[in-house]
GROMACS .gro file of C-alpha atoms in nm:
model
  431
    1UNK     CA    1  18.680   2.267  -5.125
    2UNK     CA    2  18.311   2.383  -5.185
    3UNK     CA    3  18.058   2.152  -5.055
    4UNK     CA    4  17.741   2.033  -5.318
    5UNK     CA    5  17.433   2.087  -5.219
    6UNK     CA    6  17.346   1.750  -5.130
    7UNK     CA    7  17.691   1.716  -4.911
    8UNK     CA    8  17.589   1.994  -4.728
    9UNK     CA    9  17.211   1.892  -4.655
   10UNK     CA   10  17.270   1.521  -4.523
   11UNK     CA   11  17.540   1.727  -4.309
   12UNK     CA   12  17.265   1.985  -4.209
   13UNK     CA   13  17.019   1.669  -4.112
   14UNK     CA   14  17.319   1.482  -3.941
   15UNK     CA   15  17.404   1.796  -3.724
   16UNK     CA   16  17.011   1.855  -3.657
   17UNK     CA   17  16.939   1.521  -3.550
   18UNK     CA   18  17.237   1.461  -3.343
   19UNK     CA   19  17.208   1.780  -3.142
   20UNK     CA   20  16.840   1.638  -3.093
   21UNK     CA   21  16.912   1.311  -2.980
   22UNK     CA   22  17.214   1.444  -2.740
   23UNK     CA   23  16.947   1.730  -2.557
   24UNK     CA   24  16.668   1.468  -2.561
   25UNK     CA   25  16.908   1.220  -2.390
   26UNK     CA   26  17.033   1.481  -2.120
   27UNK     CA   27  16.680   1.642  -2.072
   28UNK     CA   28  16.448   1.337  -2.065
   29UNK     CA   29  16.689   1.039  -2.000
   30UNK     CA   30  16.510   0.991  -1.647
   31UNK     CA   31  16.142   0.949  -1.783
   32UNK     CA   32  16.218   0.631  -1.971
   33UNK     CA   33  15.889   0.650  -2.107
   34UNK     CA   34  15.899   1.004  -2.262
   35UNK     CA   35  16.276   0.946  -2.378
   36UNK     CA   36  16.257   0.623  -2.585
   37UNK     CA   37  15.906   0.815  -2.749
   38UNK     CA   38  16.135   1.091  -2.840
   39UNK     CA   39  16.404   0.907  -2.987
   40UNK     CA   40  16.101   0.732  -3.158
   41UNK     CA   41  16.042   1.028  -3.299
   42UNK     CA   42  16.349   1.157  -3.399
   43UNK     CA   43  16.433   0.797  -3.578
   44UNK     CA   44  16.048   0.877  -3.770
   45UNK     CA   45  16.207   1.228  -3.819
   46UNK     CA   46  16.528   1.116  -3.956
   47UNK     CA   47  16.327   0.917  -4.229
   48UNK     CA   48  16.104   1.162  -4.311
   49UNK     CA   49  16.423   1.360  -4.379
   50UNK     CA   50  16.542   1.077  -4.607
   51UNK     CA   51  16.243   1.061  -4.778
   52UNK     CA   52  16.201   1.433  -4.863
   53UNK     CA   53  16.562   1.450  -4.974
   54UNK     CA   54  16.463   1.135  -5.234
   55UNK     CA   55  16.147   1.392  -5.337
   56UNK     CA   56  16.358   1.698  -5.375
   57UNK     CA   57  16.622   1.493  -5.581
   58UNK     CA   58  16.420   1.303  -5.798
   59UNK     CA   59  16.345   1.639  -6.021
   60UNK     CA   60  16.741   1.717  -6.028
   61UNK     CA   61  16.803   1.355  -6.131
   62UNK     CA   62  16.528   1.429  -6.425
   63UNK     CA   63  16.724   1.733  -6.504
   64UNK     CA   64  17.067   1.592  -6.467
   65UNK     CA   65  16.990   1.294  -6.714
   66UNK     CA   66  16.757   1.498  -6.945
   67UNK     CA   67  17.103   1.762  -6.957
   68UNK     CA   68  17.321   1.440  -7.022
   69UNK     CA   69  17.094   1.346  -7.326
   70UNK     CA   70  17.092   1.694  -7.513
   71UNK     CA   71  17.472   1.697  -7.450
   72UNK     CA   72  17.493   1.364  -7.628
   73UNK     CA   73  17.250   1.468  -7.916
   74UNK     CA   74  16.985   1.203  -7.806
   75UNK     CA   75  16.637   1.363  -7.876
   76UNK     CA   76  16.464   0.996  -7.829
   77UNK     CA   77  16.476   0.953  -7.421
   78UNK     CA   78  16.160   1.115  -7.277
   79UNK     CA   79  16.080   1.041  -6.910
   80UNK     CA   80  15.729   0.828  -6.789
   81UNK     CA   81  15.504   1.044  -6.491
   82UNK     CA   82  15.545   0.928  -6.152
   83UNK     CA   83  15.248   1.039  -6.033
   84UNK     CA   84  15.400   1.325  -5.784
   85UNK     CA   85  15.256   1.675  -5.927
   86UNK     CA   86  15.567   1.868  -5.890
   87UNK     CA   87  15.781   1.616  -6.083
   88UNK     CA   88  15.486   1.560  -6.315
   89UNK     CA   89  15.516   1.889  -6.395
   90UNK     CA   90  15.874   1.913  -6.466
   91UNK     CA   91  15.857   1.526  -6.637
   92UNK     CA   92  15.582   1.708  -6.929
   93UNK     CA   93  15.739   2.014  -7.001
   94UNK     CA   94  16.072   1.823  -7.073
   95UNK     CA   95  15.941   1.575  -7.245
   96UNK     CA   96  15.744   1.852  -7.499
   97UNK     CA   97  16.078   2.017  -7.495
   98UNK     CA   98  16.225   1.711  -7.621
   99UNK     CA   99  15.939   1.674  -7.896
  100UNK     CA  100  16.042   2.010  -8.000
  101UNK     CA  101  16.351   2.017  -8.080
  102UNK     CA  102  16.360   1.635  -8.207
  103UNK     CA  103  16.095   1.806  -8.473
  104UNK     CA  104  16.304   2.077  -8.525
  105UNK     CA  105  16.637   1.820  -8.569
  106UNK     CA  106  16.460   1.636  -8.835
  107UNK     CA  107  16.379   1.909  -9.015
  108UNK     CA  108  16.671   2.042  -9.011
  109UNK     CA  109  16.843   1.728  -9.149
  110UNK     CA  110  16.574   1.712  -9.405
  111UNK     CA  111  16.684   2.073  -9.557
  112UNK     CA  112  17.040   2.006  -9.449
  113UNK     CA  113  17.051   1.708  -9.672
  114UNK     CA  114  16.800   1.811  -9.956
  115UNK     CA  115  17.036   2.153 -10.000
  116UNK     CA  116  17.361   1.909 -10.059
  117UNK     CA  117  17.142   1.679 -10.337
  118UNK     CA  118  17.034   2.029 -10.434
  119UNK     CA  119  17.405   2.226 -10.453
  120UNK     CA  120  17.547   1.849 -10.567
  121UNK     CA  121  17.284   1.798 -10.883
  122UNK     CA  122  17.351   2.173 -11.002
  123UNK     CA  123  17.473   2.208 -11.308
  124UNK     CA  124  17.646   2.520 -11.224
  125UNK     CA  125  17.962   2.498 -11.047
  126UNK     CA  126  17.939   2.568 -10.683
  127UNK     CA  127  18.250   2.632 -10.476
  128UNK     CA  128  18.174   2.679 -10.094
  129UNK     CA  129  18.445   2.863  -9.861
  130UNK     CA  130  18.541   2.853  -9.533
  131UNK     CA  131  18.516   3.110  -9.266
  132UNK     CA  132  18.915   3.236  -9.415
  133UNK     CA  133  18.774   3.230  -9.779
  134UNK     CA  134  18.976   2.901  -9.782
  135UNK     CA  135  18.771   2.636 -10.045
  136UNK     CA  136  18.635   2.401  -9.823
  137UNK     CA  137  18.413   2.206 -10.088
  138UNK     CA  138  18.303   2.191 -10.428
  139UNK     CA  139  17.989   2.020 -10.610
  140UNK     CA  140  18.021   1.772 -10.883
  141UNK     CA  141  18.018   2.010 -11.153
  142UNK     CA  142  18.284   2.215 -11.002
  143UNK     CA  143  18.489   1.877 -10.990
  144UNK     CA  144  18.415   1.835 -11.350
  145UNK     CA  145  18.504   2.175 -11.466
  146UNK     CA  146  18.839   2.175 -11.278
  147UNK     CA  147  18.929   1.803 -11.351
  148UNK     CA  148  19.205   1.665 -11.107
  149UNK     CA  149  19.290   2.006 -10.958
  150UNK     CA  150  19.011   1.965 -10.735
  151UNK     CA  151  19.149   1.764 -10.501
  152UNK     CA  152  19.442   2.004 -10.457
  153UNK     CA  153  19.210   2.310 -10.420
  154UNK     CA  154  19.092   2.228 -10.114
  155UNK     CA  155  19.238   2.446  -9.803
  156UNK     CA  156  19.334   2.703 -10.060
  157UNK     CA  157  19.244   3.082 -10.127
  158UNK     CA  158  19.146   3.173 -10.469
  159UNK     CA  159  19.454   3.296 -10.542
  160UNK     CA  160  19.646   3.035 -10.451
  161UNK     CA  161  19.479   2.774 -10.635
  162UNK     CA  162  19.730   2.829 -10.995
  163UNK     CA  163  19.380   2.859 -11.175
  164UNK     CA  164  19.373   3.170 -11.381
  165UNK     CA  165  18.980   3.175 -11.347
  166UNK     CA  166  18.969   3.157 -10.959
  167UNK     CA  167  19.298   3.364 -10.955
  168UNK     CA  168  19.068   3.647 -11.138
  169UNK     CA  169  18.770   3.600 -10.863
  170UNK     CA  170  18.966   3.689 -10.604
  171UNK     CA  171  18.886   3.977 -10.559
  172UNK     CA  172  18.497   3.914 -10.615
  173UNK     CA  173  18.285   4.095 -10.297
  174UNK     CA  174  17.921   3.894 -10.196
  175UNK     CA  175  17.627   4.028 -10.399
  176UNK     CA  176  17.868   4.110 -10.735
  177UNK     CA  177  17.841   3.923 -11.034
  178UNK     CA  178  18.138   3.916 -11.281
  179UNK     CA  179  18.175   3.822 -11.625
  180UNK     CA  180  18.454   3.609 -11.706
  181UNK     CA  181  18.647   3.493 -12.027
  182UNK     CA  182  18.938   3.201 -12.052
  183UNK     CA  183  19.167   3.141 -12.354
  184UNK     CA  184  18.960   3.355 -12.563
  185UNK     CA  185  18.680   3.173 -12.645
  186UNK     CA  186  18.534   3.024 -12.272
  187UNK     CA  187  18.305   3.282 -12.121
  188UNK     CA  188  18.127   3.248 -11.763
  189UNK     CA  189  17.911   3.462 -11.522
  190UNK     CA  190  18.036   3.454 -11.228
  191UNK     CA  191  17.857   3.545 -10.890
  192UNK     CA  192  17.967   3.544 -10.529
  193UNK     CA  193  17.722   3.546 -10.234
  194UNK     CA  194  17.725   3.406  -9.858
  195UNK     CA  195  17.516   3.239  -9.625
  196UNK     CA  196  17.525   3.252  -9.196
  197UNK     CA  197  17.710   2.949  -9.056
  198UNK     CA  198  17.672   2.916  -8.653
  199UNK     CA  199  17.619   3.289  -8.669
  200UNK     CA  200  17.909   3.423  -8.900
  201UNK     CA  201  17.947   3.470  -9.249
  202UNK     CA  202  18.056   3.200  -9.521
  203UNK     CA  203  18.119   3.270  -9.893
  204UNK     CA  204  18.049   3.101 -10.191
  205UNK     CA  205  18.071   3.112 -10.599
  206UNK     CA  206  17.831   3.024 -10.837
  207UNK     CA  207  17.997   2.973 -11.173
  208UNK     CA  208  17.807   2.933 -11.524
  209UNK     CA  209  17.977   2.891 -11.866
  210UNK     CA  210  17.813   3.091 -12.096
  211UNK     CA  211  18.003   3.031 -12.409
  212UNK     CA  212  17.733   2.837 -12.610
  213UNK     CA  213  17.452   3.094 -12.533
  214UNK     CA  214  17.704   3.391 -12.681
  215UNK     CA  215  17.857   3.191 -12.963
  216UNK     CA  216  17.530   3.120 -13.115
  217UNK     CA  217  17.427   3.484 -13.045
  218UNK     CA  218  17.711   3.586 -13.184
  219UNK     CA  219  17.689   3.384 -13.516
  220UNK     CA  220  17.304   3.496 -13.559
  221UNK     CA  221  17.424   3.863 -13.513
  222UNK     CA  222  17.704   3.879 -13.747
  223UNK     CA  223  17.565   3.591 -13.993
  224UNK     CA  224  17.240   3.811 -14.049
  225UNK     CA  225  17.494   4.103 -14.133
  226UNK     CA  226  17.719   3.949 -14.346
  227UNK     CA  227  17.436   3.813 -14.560
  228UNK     CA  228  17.270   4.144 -14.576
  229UNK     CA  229  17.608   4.283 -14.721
  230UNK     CA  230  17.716   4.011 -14.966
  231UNK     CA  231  17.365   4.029 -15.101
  232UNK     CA  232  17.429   4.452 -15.147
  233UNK     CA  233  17.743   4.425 -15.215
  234UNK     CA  234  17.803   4.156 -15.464
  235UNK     CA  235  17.450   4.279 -15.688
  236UNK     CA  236  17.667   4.607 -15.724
  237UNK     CA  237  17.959   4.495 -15.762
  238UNK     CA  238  17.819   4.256 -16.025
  239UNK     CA  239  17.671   4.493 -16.223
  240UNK     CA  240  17.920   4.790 -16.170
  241UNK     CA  241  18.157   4.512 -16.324
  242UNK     CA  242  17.967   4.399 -16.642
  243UNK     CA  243  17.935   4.832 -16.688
  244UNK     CA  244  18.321   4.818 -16.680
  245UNK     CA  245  18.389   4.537 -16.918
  246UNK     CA  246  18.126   4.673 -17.133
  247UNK     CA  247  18.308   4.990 -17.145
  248UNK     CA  248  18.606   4.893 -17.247
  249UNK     CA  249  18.528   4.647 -17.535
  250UNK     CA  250  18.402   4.956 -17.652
  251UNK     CA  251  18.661   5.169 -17.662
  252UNK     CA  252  18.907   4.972 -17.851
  253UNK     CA  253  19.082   5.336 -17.992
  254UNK     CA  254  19.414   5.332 -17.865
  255UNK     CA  255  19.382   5.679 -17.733
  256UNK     CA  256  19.113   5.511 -17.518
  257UNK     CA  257  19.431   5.359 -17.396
  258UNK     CA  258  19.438   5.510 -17.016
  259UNK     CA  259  19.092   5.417 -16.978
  260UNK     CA  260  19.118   5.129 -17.016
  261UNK     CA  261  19.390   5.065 -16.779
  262UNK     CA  262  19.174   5.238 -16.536
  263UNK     CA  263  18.880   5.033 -16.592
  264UNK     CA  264  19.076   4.724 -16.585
  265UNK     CA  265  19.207   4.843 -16.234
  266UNK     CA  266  18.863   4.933 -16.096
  267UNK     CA  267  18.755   4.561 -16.280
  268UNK     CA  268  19.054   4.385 -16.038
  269UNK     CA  269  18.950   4.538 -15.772
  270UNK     CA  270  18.602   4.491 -15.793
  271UNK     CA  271  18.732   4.115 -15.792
  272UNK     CA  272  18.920   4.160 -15.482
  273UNK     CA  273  18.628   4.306 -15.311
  274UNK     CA  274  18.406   4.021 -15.453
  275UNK     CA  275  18.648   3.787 -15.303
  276UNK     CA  276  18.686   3.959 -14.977
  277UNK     CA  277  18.296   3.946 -14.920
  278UNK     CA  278  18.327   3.578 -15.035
  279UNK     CA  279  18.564   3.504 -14.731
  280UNK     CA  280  18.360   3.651 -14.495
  281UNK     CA  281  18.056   3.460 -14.673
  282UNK     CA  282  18.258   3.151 -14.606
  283UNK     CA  283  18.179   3.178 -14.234
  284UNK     CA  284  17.826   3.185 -14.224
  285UNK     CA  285  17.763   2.905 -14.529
  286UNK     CA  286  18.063   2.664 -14.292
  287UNK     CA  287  17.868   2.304 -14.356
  288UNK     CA  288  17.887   2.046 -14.067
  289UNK     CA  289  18.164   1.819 -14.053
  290UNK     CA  290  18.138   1.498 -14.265
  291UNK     CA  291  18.319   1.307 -14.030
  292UNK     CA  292  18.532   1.003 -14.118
  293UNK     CA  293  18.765   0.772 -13.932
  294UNK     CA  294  19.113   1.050 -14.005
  295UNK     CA  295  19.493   1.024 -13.939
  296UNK     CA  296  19.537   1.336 -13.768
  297UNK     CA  297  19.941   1.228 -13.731
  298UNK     CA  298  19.982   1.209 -14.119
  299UNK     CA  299  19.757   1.485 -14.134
  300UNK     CA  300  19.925   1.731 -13.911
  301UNK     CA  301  20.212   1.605 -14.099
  302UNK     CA  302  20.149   1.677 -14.458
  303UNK     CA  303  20.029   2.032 -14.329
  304UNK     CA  304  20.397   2.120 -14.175
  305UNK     CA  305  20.577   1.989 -14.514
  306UNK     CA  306  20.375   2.198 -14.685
  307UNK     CA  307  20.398   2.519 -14.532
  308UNK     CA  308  20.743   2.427 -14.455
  309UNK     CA  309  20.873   2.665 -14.783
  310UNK     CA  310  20.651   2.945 -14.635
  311UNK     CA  311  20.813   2.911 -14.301
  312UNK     CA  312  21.161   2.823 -14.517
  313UNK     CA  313  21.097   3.142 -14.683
  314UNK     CA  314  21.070   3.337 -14.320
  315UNK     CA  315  21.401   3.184 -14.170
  316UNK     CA  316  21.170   2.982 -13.917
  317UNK     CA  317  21.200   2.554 -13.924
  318UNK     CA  318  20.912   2.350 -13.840
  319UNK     CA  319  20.978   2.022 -13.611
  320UNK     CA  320  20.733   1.774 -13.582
  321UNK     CA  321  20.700   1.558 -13.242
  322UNK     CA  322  20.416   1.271 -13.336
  323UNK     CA  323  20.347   0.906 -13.261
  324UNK     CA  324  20.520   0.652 -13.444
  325UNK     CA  325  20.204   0.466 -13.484
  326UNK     CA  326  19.890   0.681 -13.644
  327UNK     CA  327  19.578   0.836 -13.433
  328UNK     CA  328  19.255   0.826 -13.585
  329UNK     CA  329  18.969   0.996 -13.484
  330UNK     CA  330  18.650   1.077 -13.656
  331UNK     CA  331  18.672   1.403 -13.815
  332UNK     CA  332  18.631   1.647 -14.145
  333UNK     CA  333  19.008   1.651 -14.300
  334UNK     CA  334  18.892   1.927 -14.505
  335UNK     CA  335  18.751   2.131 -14.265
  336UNK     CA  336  19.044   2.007 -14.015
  337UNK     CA  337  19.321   2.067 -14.312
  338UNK     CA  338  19.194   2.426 -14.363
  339UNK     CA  339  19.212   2.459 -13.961
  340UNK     CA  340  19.655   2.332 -13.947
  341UNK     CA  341  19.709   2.561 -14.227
  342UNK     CA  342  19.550   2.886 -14.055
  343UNK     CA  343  19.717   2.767 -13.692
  344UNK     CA  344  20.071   2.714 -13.874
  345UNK     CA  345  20.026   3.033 -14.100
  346UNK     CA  346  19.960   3.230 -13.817
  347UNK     CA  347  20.268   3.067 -13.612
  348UNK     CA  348  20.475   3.172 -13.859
  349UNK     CA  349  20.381   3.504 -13.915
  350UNK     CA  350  20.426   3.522 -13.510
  351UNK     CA  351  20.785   3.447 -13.537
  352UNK     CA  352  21.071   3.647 -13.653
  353UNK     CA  353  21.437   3.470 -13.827
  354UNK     CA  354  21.556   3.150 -13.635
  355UNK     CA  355  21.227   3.096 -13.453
  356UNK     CA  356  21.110   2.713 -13.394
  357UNK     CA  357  20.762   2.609 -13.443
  358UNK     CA  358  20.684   2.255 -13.290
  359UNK     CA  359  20.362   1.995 -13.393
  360UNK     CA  360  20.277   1.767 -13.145
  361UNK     CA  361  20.045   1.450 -13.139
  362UNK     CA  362  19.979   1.281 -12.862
  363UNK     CA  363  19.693   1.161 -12.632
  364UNK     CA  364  19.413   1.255 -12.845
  365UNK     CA  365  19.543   1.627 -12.839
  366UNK     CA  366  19.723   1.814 -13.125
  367UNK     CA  367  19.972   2.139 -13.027
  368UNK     CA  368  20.079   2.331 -13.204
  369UNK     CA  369  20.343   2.593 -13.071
  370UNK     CA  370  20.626   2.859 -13.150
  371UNK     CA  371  20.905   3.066 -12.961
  372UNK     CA  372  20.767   3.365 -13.138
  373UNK     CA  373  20.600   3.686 -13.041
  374UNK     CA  374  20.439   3.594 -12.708
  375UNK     CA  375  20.011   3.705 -12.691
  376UNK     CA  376  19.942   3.949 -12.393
  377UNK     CA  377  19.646   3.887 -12.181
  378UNK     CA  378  19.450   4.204 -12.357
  379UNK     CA  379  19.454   4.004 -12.711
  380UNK     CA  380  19.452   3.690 -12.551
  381UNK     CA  381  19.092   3.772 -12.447
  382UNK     CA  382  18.970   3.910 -12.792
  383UNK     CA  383  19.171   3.601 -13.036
  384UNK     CA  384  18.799   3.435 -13.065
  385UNK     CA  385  18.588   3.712 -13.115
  386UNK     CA  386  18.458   3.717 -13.458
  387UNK     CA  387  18.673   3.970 -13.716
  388UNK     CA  388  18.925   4.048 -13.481
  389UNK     CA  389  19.294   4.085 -13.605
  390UNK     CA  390  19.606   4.191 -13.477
  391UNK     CA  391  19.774   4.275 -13.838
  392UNK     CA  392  19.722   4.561 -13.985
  393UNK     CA  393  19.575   4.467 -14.317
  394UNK     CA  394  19.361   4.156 -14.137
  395UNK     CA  395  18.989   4.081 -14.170
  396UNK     CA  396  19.007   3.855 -13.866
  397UNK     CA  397  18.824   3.555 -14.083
  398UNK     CA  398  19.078   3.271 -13.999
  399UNK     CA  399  19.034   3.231 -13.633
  400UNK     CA  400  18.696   3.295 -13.649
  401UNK     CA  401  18.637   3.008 -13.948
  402UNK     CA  402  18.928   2.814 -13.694
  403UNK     CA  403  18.663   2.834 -13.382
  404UNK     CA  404  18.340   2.751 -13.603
  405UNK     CA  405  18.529   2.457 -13.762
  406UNK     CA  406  18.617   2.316 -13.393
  407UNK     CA  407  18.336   2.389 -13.199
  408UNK     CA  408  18.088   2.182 -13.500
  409UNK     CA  409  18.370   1.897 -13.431
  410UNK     CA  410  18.316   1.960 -13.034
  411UNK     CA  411  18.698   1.975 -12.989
  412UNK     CA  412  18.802   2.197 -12.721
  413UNK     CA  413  19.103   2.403 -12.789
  414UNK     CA  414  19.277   2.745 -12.658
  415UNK     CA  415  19.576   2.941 -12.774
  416UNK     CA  416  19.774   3.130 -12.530
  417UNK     CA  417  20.138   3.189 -12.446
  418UNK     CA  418  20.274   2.996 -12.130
  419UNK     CA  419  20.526   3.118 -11.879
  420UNK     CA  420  20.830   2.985 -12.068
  421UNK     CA  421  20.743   3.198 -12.369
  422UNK     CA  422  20.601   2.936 -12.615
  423UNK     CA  423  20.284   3.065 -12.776
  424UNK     CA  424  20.052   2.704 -12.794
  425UNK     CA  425  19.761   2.634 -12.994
  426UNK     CA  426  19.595   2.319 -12.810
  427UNK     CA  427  19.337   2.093 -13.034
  428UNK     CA  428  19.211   1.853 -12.734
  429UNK     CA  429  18.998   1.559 -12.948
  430UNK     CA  430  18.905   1.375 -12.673
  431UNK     CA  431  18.502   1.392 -12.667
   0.00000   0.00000   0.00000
């Protein structure tokens, strides 16, 4: 077993001192007078010993219970001068020590905790990982966004977390930015970075919804446009058309005949362009919502029984799963009316003979879903964007009158197909 230092000195002065005493007592035992002076002075040697051992300890003891303090993470015990220069020494250069990185703790806790009230007050959403790119944290918008999945996110990867959004970060890298859109219509900018964390890198995501900023953009972009061309288009088409009716009172001959079944055609059609402009017109003039106190059960309702012949007509039946009792909410039933007829029409076009489409009302929601044609994840993306249409002879107007309709009522909504199949238009009224 390895001796300490101080084991091994008292042993060294024991040793010393009793090898004295024995050679004093054999050399000078018969001069009385001589020995008992010598063992005087070994006894005044012995304490001397004692005494400088106390000295040279004192500054370890310093050391020892200055060490103790740091381990414990208590920056307040400084140590009062004794008045011995050596220790004096040691006693100021701790205590400045000490000063130092008390100071430096404070300060630390002072960013520490103004960087949480910071990353906490954000209103981005801010999801911290851990050293495994596990989430280890998120701030209160983050919570918001993500609702009562965020407890369960916790300890997960990004692609474990059953959220299509994080499931598409994944594969994010620190310093890229990424923009992202949900159920067609929800856009966000997403960027990853990191920060050092006792020397090693942690990641985290900075997510910002941008759909406001682009809808509005959007709507001034193809607004100005559509304007532009029902103003050209409809001053031609006007006059082109009073040319054409002109024409033909004129020739009233009936060898004139063919002409004037040609310039009756050009005439309809002149009046399906005017109307086709109109549509897209329709869009941009979209009042706000007079909103009243609505039945949106009797109103999804009266909706299904009458498109029930179209869907009749198809070989697809329409169920309706409601509340006994009615749900009002403040709304525009025109503007809502117009909105179930486009979602049904659409369903039903979606689904081939013996389909099912289902209405459901219930806890401030309305869906809306069929067993139809399923939406792929390409056109799931593009369902919201203004003029876009899947059929072939489709000017895209519905869901884009659909979207401006619910995002003046502030309802959020999505339409995509889940994994058992069933395409779902949600209607969530709960604002």
């Amino acid at each position: 077993m390895r001796l300490s230092t101080k084991v091994q000195y008292i042993l060294y002065i024991l040793a010393l001192h009793a090898v004295l005493v024995f050679l004093v007592y054999k050399v000078l035992y018969h001069d009385k007078l001589i020995f008992i002076g010598s063992e005087v002075f070994l006894l005044l040697s012995a304490i001397a010993s004692i005494q400088l051992y106390q000295n040279f300890m004192q500054p370890i003891q310093f050391v020892r219970s200055g060490i103790e303090a740091i381990k414990d993470k208590d920056f307040s015990i400084k140590f009062v001068p004794t008045g011995k220069g050596e220790v004096d020494t040691l006693i100021e250069v701790y205590n400045l020590m000490i000063d130092q990185l008390r100071e430096e703790r404070t300060k630390l806790h002072e960013q520490h905790f103004f960087l949480e009230k910071l990353i906490e007050a954000s209103p981005i959403s801010i999801i911290i990982l851990d050293f495994d790119d596990k989430i280890e944290s998120l701030n209160l918008k983050a919570k918001q966004q993500f609702h009562n999945d965020s407890i369960q996110l916790i300890g997960k990867k990004l692609d474990e977390s059953g959220l299509p959004l994080l499931a598409e970060l994944a594969d994010v890298q620190d310093g890229e930015s990424r923009v992202v859109k949900t159920n067609g219509i929800v856009t966000f900018k997403v960027q990853r970075s990191h920060f050092m964390d006792q020397g090693f890198r942690r990641s985290f995501l900075m997510i910002e919804e941008l759909t406001n900023e682009i809808l509005e953009s959007e709507k001034n972009a193809y607004g100005k446009v559509i304007r532009m061309m029902a103003h050209e288009v409809n001053n031609t088409l006007g006059a082109t058309d009073s040319i054409l009716q002109t024409t033909s009172s004129v020739l009233t001959d009936d060898s004139f005949l063919d002409v004037r079944e040609a310039l009756q055609i050009a005439s309809d059609r002149n009046q399906r362009l005017t109307k086709f402009m109109r549509n897209f017109a329709d869009v941009v003039r979209l009042p706000l919502p007079a909103l009243e106190q609505t039945d949106v059960v009797k109103l999804v309702r009266d909706v299904a029984i009458f498109m029930e012949p179209a869907a009749r007509q198809n070989g697809v039946s329409i169920q309706i799963i409601a509340a006994e009792h009615s749900v009002f909410k403040n709304l525009d039933a025109g503007q809502m009316e117009h909105v179930f007829v486009n979602v049904f029409k659409n369903a039903i076009e979606a689904c081939e003979t013996g389909r099912e489409i289902q209405a459901a009302v219930g806890n401030g929601k309305v869906i809306i879903r069929n067993n139809g044609k399923p939406i792929d994840n390409e056109t799931g993306v593009q369902l919201f964007n203004p003029f876009f249409s899947t059929k072939r002879d489709g000017q895209g107007i519905g869901l884009t009158l659909t979207r401006e309709i619910l995002i003046n009522h502030s309802f959020a909504f999505s339409l995509e197909t889940g994994t058992d199949g069933w395409t779902a238009f949600t209607i969530d009224m709960n604002f």
